[in-house]
Amino acid sequence: MEGPLEACELRPWVKEVHKPIWRRQPIATLQTFPAPTRTEARDPIKRVVRGAWKAGATMHLKKYLLKGLHRLQKGPGYTYKELLVWYCDNTNTHGPKRIICEGPKKKAMWFVLTLLFTSLVCWQWGLFIKTYLNWEVSVSLSIGFKTMDFPAVTICNASPFQYSKVQHLLKDLDALMEAVLGRILGPELSQVNATTALNLSIWHHTPLVFINEQNPHHPVVLDLFEDNFNGSASSSPAPGRPCSAHRCKVAMRLCSHNGTTCTFRNFSSATQAVTEWYTLQATNIFAQVPNQELVAMGYPAERLILACLFGAEPCNYRNFTPIFHPDYGNCYIFNWGMTEKALPSANPGTEFGLKLILDMGQEDYVPFLTSTAGARLMLHEQRSYPFIKEEGIYAMAGMETSIGVLVDKLQRKGEPYSQCTKNGSDVPIQNLYSSYNTTYSIQACIRSCFQEHMIRECGCGHYLYPLPDKKKYCNNQEFPDWAHCYSALRISMAQRETCIYACKESCNDTQYKMTISMAVWPSEASEDWIFHVLSQERDQSSNITLSRKGIVKLNIYFQEFNYRTIEESAANNIVWLLSNLGGQFGFWMGGSVLCLIEFGEIIIDFVWITIIKLVALAQSVRQKRAQARYDGPPPTVAELVEAHTNFGFQPDSAMPGPDAGAYRREQNPPIPGTPPPNYDSLRLQPLDVIESDSEGDAI
């Protein structure tokens, strides 16, 4: 092409040649078809009409899209300088106007002031946005009054099993424990027969040792039975033994890999050492017993619960739901809400609460496993698992314990304000307590996480936590290194932090604040007839079979119906953010939201101008590269038209030179083509076909 003039002359011809056929037809004929209904679509003729209607709608949409694309290609129509001057002259902010209207000195002054105040506004905006994105919360406390559901009450005996039923399982362990106590106390206090045969297979896994630290640099470790490793041991110490409990520390030796790797767990008291050691060995034994047998070895509900009264209604052990807890054996839950609706409390006060009389059966406690006598109880929400070891309280035997209850309801905000969860579905830890059909709690998550680490690191699960499917509890026979692994995992900070990081608090929680008071029960004046009546009701015996050391009386009631709701709310919401952003912008710049929209519009225009310039630059580079491919100039539009009508036409060389002849020789005769159509300018067309200039440009 020779230049822009020839291109402009060629454009109408190209537009007319490539115009779609439907543009030359009357548009009114395509607009006469109404939208077809579902019944019309069943007829083939109506389906054709429906297709024509859709085609017409598609054509109209395409036309409007082409118009919009053409407007975008045009751009704002200004240069950078013109656009900036227009913005400063028309914006509602005060500073830019003064930059345009004032003299040179004031222009400079107003430019500095505008730049300074703009910087201040941006700095203030950054602070407010940062504060908003911190997702801080404010805590509000409100007090309400209404009739409330009575909490679920879980009651356990301090001893998990009856010694008369587990004695056959603990026989060898108890004998070994008595021998250990004899070694610790010394020969003068030992009461164990010296000829007693001991089963030391348990001892070899996790023995107790003396550590003599008289020389801190070279401590001496002595096994309590180092003189009897052949199958039996006497309770008296070895002759000339240089250590005793008051001169040495008692520690537990934990070994793995067939005794090649050993660690020592030290204790400050021998009482703590032997208690922990006995509990660890008992765990190994009970982990191998089926759950049904463990339940049968615990305290049954009819023996534990002697009397029950809720408000004015009598109740008994059948109103309690049994659940087995590894630490406390058989536990019983009142008003758990699993199968029946939760019981409401009619009024606050002792006479409207729960009254219980429990028989602990302290005479049948396991001597070395349980050193505490009494009842363990906990108040919690309905359908929640009772973690009674961590959250429960003790009620003393021979006492009447009154517990006044106040309710606190916690409502936390979720993401992004806190990491709480509503039901635990977004926690990456399998909830092992879900088999009880209970709600999510952070205690359940932490213990499930520990059991998961225990199975992964040690190959078996701990007896105190629920077990996943197809896994086994740890025991010395199948997993001889489990005690060493468990002890290392128990004190591992990495494991603890991992579980705390993975688990989330519950967004909605209810806490029961208890006020506890105690008194001696029964009194000396009334204990005779009370124990007679209770013994008669329990054993149908005329003799007194109950004593003060095994009886616990409980009174659980609401102190008042006022409950407190502790609720989190957003400290900085979107209204606060917009108010502060607008206030700073209006104070420093005298602007509003419309000013920001104007500024955004200018930014978009700047971007479009840049894009159009880049596109134009790319096109010019492409044209230069295309022209560089030929030695001569490209043919003009007139030459192209002449070539269509005169087959023997040859264009003249515009640049004569030594290579011009070669250039003409290399050109082949033009291939005959179809000439442009000769349109009849006098032909009439319908008015709805004649297009406006804007529509033609859009096409």
XYZ file of C-alpha atoms in Angstrom, residues 23 36 111 174 204 244 260 314 389 427 474 532 534 631 661 695:
16
model
C -27.245 -7.635 7.436
C -41.624 -20.032 21.536
C 1.663 20.909 44.166
C 0.841 -57.270 93.649
C 12.456 -57.010 83.160
C 18.497 -47.104 100.456
C 20.362 -51.431 73.940
C -37.837 -39.938 92.678
C -10.174 -36.965 84.840
C -10.107 -30.240 61.971
C -0.005 -51.750 73.676
C -29.588 -49.042 109.332
C -29.556 -47.657 103.900
C 13.316 -5.273 -2.924
C 15.113 -5.225 -14.172
C -22.936 1.067 12.966
